[in-house]
Coordinates of N, CA and C in Angstrom, one line a residue:
Chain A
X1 N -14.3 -14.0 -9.2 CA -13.3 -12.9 -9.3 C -12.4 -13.0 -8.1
X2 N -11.2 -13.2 -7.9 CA -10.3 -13.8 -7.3 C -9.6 -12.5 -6.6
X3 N -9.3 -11.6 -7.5 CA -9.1 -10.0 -7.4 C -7.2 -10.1 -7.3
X4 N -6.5 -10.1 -6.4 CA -4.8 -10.1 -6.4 C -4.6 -11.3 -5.7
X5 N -4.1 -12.5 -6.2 CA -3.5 -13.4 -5.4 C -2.0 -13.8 -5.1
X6 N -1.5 -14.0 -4.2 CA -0.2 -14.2 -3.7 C 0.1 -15.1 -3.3
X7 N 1.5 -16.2 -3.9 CA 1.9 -17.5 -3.3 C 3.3 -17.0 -3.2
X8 N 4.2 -17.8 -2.0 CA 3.2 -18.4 -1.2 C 2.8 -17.6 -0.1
X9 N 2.4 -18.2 1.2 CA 1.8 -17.1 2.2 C 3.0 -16.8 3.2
X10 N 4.1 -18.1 3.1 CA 4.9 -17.9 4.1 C 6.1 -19.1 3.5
X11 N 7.2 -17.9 3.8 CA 8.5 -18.5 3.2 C 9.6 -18.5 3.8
X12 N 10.7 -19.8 4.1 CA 11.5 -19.6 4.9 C 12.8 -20.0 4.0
X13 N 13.6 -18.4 4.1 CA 14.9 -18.9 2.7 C 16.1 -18.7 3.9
X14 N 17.2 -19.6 3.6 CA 18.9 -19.5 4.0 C 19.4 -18.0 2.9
X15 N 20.4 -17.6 3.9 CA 21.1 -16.5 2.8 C 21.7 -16.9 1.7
X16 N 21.3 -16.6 0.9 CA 22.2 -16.7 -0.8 C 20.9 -17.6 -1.6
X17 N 20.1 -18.4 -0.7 CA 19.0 -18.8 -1.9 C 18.5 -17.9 -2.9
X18 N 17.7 -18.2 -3.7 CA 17.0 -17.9 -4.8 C 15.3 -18.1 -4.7
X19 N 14.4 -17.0 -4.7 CA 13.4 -18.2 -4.7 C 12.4 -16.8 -5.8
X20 N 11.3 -17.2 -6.4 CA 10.3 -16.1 -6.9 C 8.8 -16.5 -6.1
X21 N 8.5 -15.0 -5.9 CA 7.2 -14.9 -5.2 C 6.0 -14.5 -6.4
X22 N 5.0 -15.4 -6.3 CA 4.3 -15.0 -7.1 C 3.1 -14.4 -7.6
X23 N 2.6 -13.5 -8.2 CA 1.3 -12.5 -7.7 C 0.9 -12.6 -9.2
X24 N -1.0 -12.4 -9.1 CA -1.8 -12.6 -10.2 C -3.0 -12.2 -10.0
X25 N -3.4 -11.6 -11.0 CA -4.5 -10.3 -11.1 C -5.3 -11.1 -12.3
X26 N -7.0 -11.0 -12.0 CA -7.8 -11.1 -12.9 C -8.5 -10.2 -13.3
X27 N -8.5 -9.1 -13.0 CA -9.0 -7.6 -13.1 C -8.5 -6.7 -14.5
X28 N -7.6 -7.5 -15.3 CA -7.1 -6.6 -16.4 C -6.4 -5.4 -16.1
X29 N -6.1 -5.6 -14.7 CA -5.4 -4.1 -14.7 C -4.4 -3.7 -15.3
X30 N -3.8 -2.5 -16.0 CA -2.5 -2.4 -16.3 C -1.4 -2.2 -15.4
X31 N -1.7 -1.4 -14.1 CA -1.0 -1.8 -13.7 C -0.8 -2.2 -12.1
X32 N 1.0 -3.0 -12.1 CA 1.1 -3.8 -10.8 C 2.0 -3.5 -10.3
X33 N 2.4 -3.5 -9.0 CA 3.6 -3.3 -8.1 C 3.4 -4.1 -7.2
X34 N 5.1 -4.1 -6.3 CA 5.4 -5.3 -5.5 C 6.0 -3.5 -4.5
X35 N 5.3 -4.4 -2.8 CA 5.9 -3.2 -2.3 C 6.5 -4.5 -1.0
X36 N 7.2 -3.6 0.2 CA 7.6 -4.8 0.9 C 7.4 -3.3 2.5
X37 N 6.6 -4.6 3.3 CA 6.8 -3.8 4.8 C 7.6 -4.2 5.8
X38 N 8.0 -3.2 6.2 CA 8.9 -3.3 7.6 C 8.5 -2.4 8.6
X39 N 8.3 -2.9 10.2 CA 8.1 -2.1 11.0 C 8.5 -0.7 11.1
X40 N 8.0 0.4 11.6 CA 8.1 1.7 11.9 C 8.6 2.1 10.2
X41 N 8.5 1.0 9.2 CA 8.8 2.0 8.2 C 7.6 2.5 6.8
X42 N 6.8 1.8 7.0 CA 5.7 1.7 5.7 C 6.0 0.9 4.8
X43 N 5.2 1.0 3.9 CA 5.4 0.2 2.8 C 6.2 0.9 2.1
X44 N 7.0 0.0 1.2 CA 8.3 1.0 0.0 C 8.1 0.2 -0.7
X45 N 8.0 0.7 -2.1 CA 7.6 0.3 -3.2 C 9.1 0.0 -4.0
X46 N 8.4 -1.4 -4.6 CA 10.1 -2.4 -5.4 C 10.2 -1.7 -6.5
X47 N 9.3 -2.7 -7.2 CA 9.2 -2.6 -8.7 C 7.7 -2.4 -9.2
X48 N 7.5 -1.4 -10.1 CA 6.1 -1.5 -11.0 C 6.0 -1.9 -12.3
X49 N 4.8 -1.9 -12.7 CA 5.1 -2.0 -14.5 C 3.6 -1.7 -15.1
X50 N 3.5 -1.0 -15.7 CA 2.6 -0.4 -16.7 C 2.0 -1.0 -17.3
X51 N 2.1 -1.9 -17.9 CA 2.0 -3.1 -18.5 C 2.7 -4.0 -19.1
X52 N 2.0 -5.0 -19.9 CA 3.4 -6.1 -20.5 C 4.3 -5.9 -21.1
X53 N 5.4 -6.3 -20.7 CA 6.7 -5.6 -21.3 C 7.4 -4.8 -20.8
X54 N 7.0 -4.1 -20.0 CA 7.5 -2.7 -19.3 C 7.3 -2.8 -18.1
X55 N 8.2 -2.7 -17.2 CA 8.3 -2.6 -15.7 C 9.9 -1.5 -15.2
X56 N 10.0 -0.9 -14.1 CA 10.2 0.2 -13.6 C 10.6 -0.1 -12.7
X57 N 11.6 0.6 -12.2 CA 12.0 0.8 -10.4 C 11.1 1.6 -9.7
X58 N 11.1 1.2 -8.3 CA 10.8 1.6 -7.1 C 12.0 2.5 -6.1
X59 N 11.3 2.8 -5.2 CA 12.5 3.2 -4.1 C 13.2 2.5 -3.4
X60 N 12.9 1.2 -3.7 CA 14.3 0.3 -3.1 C 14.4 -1.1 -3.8
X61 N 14.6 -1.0 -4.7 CA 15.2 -2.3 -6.0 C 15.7 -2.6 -5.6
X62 N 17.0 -2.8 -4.7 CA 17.8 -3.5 -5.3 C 17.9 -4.7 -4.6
X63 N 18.5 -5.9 -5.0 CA 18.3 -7.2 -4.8 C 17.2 -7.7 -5.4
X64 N 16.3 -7.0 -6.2 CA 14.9 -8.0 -7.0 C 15.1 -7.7 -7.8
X65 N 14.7 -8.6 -8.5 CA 14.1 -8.4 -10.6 C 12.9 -8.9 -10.6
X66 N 12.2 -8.4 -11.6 CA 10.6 -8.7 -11.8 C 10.7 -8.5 -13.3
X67 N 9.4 -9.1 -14.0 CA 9.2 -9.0 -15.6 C 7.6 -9.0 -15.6
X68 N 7.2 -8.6 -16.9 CA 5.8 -8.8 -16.9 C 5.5 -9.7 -18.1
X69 N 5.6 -10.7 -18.6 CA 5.1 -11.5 -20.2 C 4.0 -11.2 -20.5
X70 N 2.5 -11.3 -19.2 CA 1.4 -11.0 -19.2 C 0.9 -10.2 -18.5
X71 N -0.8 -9.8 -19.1 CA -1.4 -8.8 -18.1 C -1.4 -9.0 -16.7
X72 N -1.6 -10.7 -16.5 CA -2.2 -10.9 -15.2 C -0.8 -11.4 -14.3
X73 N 0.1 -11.7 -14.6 CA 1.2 -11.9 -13.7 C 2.5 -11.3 -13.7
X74 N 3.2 -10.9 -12.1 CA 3.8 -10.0 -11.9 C 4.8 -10.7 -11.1
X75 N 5.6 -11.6 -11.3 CA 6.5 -12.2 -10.3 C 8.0 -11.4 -9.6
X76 N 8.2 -11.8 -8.5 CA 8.9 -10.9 -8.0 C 10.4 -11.3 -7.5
X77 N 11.9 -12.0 -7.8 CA 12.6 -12.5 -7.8 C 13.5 -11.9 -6.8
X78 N 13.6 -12.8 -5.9 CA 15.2 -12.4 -4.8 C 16.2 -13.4 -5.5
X79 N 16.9 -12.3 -5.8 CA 18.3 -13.7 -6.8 C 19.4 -14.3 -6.0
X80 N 19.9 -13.6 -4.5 CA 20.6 -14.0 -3.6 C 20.2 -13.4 -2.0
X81 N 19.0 -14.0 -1.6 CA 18.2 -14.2 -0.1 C 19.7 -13.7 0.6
X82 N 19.0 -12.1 1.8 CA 20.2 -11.5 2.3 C 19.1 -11.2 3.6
X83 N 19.3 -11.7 4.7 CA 18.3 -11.4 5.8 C 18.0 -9.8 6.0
X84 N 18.7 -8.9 5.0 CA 17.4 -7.2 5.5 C 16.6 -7.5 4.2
X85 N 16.0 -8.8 3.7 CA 14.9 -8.7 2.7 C 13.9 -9.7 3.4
X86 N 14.4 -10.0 4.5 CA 13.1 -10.5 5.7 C 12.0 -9.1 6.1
X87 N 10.7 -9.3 5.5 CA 10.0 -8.5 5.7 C 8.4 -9.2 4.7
X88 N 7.5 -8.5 4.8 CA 6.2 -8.9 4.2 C 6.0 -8.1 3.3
X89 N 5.7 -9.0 2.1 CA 5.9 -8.5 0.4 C 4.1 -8.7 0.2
X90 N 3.6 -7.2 -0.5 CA 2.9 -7.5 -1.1 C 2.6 -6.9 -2.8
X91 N 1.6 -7.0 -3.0 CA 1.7 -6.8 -4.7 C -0.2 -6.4 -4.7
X92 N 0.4 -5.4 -5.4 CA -0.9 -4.8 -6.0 C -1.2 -4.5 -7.4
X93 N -2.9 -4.3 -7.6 CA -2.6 -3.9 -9.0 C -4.0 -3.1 -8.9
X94 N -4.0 -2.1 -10.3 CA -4.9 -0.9 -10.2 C -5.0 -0.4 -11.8
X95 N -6.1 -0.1 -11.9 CA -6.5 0.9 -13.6 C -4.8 1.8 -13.5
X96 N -4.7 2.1 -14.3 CA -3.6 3.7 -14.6 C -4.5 4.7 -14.1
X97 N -4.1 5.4 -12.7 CA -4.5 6.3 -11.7 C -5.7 5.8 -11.0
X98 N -5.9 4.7 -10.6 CA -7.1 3.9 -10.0 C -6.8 3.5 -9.2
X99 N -7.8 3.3 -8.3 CA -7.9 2.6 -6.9 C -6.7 1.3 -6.6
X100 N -5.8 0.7 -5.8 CA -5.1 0.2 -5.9 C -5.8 -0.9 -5.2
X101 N -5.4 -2.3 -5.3 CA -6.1 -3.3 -4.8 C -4.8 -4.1 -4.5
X102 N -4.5 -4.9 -3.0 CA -3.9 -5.5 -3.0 C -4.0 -7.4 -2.0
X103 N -3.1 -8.2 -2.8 CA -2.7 -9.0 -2.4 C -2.8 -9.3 -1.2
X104 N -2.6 -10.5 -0.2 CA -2.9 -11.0 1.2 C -1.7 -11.2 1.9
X105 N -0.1 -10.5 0.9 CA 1.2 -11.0 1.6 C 1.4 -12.4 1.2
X106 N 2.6 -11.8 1.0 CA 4.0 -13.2 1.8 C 4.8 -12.7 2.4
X107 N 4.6 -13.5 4.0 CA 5.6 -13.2 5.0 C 6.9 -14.4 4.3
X108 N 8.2 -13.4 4.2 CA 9.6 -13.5 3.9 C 10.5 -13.8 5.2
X109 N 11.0 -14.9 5.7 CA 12.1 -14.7 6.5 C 13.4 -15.5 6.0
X110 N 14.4 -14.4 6.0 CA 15.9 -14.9 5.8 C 16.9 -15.2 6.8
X111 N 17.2 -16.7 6.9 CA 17.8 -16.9 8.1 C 19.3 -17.1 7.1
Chain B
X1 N 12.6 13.8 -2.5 CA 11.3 12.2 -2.1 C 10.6 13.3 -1.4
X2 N 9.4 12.4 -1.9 CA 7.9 12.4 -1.0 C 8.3 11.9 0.2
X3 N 7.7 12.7 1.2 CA 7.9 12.1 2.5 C 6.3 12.3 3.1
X4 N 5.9 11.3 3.8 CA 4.8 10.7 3.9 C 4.4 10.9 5.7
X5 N 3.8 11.7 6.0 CA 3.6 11.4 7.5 C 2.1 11.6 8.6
X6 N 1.9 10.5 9.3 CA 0.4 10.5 9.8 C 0.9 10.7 11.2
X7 N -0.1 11.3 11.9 CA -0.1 11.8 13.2 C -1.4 11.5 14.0
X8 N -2.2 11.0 14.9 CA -1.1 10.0 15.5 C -0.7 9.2 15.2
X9 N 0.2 8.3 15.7 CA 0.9 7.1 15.4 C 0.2 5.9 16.1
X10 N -1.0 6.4 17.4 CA -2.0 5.3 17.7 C -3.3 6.0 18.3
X11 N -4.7 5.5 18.4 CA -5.5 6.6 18.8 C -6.6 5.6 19.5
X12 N -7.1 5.8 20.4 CA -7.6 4.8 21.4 C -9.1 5.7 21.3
X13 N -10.0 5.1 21.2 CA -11.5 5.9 21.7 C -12.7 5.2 21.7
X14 N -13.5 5.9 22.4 CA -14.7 5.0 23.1 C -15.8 5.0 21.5
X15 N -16.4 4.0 21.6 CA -17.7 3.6 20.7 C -18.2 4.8 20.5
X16 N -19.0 5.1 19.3 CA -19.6 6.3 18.9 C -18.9 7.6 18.7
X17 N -17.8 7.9 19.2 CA -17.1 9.2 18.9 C -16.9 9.4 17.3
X18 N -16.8 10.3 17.1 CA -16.5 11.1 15.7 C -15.0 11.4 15.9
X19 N -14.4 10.6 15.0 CA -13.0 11.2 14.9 C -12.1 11.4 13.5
X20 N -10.8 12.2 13.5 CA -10.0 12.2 12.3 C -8.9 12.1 12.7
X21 N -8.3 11.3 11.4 CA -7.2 11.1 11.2 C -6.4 11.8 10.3
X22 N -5.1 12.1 10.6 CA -4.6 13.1 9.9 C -3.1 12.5 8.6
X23 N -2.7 13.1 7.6 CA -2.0 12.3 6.6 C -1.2 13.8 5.9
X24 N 0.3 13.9 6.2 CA 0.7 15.0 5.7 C 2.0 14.9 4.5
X25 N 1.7 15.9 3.7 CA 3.0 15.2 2.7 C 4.0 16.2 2.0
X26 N 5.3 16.0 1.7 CA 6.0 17.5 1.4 C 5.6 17.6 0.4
X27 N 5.6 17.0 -0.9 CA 5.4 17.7 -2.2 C 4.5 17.5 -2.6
X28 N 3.7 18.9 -3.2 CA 2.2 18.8 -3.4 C 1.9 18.4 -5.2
X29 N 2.8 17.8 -5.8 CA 2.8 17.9 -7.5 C 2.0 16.2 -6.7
X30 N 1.2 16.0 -6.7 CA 0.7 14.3 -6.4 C -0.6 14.2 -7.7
X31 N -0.5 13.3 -7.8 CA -2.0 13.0 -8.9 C -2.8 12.1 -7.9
X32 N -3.0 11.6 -7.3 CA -4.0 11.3 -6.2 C -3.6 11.1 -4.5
X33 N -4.6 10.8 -4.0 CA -4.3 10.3 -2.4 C -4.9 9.0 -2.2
X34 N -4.6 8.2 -1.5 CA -5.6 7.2 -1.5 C -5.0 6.6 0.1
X35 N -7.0 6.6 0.6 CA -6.6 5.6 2.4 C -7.1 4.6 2.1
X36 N -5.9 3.8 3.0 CA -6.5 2.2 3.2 C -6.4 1.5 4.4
X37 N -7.1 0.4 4.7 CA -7.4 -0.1 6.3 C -6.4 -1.3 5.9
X38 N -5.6 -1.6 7.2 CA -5.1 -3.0 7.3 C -5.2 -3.4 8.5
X39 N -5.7 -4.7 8.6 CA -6.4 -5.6 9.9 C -4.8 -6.4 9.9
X40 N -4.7 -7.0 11.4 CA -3.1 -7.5 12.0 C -3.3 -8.8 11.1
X41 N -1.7 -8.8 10.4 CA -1.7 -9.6 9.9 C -2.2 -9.9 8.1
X42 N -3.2 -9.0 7.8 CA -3.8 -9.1 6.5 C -3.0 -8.1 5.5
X43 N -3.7 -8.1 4.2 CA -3.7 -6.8 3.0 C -4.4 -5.6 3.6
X44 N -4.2 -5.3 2.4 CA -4.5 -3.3 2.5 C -6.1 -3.2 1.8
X45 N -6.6 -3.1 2.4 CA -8.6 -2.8 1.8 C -8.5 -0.7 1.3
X46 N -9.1 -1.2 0.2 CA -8.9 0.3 -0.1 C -10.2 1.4 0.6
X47 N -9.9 2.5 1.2 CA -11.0 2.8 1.8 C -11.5 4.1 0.9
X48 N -10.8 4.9 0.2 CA -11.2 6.4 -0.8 C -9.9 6.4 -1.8
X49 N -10.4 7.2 -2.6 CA -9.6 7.3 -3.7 C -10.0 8.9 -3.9
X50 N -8.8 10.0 -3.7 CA -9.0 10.5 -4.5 C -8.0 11.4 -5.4
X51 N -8.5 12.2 -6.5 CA -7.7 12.5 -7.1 C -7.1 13.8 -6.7
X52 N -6.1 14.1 -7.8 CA -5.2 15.8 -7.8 C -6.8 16.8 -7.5
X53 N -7.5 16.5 -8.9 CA -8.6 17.6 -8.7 C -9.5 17.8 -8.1
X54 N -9.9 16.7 -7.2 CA -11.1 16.7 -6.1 C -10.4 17.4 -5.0
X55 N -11.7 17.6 -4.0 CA -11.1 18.0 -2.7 C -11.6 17.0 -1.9
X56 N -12.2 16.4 -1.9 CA -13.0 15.1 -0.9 C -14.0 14.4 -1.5
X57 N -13.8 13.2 -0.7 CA -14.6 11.6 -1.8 C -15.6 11.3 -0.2
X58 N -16.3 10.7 -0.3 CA -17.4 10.0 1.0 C -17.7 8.7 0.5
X59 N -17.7 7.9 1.6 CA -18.2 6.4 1.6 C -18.9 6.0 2.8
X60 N -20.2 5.9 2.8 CA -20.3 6.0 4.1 C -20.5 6.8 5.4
X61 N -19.7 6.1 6.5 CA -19.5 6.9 7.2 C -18.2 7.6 7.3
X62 N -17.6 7.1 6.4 CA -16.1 7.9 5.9 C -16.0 9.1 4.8
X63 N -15.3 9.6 5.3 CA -15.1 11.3 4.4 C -14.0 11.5 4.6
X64 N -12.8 11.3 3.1 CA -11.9 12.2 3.0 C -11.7 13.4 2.1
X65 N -10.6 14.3 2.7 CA -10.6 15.8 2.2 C -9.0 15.6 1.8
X66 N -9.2 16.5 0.8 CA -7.4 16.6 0.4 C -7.4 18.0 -0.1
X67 N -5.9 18.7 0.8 CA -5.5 19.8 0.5 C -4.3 19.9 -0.3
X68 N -3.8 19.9 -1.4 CA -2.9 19.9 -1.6 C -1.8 20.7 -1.7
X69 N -2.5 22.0 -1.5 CA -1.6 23.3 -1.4 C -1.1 23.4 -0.3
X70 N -1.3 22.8 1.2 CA -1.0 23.1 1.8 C -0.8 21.3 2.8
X71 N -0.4 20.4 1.7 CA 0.2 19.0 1.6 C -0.4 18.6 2.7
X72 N -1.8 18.0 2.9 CA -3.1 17.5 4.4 C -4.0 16.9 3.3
X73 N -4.3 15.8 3.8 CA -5.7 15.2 3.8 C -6.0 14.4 5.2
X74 N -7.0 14.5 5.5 CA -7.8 14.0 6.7 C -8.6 12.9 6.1
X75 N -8.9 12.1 7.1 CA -9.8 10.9 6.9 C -10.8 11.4 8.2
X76 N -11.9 11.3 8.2 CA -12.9 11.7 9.6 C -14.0 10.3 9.2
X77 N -14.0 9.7 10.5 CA -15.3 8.9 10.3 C -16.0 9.2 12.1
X78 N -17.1 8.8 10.9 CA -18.5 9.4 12.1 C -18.9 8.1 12.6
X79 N -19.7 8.2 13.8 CA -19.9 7.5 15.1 C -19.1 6.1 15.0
X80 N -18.1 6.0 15.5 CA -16.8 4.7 15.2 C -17.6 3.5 15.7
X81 N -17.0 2.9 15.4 CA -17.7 1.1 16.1 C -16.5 0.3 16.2
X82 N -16.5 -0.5 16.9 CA -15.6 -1.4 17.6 C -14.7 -2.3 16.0
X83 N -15.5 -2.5 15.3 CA -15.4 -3.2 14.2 C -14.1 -2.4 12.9
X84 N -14.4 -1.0 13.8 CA -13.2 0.1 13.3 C -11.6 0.3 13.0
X85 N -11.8 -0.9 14.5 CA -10.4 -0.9 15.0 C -9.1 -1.8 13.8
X86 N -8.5 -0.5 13.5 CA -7.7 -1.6 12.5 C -6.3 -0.1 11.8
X87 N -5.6 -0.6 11.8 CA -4.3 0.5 11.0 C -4.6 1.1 9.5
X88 N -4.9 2.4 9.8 CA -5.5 3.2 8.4 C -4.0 3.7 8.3
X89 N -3.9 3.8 6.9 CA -2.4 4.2 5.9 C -2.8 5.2 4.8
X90 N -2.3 6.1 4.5 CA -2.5 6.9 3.8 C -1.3 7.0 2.5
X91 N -1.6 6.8 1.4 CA -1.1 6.6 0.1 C -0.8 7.9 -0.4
X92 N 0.8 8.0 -1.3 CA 0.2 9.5 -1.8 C 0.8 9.0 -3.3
X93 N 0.0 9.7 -4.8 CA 0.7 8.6 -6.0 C 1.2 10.2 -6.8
X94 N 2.4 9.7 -7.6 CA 2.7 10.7 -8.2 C 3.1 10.4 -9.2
X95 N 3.2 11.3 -10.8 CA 3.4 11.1 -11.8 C 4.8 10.4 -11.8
X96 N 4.9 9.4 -12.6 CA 6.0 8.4 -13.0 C 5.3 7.1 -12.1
X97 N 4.4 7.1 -11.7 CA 3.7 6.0 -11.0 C 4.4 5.2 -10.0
X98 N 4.8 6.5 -9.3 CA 5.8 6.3 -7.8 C 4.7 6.8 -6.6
X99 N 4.3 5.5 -6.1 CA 3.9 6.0 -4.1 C 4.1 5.7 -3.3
X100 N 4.1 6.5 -2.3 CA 4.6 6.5 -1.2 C 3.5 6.6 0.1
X101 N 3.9 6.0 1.2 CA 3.0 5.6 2.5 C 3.1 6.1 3.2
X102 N 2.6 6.3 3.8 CA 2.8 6.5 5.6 C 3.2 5.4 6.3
X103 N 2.9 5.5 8.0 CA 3.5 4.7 8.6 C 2.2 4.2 9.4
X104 N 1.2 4.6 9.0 CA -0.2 4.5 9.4 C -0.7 5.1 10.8
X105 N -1.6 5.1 11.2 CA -2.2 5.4 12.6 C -2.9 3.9 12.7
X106 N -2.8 3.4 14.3 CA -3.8 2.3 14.8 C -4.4 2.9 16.3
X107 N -5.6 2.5 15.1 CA -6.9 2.8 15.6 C -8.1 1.7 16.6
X108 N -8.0 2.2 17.9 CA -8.9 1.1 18.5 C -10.0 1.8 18.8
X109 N -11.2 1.1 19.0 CA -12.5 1.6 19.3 C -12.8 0.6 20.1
X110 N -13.0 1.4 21.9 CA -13.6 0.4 22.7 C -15.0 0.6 22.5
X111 N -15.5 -0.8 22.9 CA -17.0 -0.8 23.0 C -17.4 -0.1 24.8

């Protein structure tokens, strides 16, 4: 049981690249979110999704898209790498109102 | 917005003391609370879960309390160990499956 895994662990993008971060759950959870930390600020939450097919905004969208096809993966897309999305992304997933379990990070840096 | 805030912001103490940690929040409509430990560098280890209806969960040497009416939950763990030392964050989850963090407390325990 693998529990939330995250590739990759560490990424180095130029501004305007493209790249998807990828996160995967064997726990059947329904649901998953992508949150991103910054010093002095906590974690803020991107995108979630309930399950397949359905995913939601967070309190700070903008510059990602995410989808869900399946239960177990939750990918997380910067479509044009902008250095304030230099920060550590992680991704969690949890029953609907359950314990949240997360991922080991991807440290993001945008030069 | 939920606004999310832990006090202190770092807490230093010797082996064996009994201490708490404090997690305060403005709006009390939340369907759960949840603390979690993060070690430098790592993910979020979930440490209690609890819900709107509880008032406190135990694990251990860990016991959390949640007030909601009066937006407080504490985390208190008894006789600390060195092994303690690590940034506890305090989660708050609310209907539409939006949450919000703190900014954590770090926590050392000298031997």
């Amino acid at each position: 049981n693998a529990g939330v895994t995250q590739t990759p662990k560490f990424q180095v993008l130029k501004t305007g690249q493209s790249m998807t971060l990828q996160c995967a759950q064997d726990m059947n959870h329904e649901y998953m979110s992508w949150y991103r930390q910054d010093p002095g600020m906590g974690l803020r939450l991107i995108h979630y999704s309930v399950g397949a097919g359905i995913t939601d905004q967070g309190e700070v969208p903008n510059g990602y898209n995410v989808s869900r096809s399946t239960t177990e993966d939750f990918p997380l897309r910067l479509l044009s790498a902008a250095p304030s999305q230099t920060s550590v992304y992680f991704c969690a997933s949890s029953s609907l109102a359950g314990t949240q379990y997360f991922g080991p990070g991807t440290r993001l840096l945008v030069l | 917005k939920q606004e999310v805030t832990q006090i202190p912001a770092a807490l230093s103490v010797p082996e064996g003391e009994n201490l708490v940690l404090n997690c305060s929040f403005t709006d009390s409509a939340i369907y759960n609370l949840q603390w979690f430990r993060q070690d430098p560098g790592k993910g979020l280890t979930s440490l209690l879960l609890i819900q709107s209806s509880q008032r406190e969960q135990t694990s251990g040497r860990l016991n959390a309390s949640l007030d909601k009416s009066s937006g407080r939950s504490t985390l208190y763990i008894a006789a600390s160990q060195p092994g303690d030392s690590a940034t506890y964050l305090c989660a708050v989850g609310e209907a539409g499956n939006q949450f919000y963090f703190g900014t954590g407390t770090s926590l050392t325990v000298i031997p």
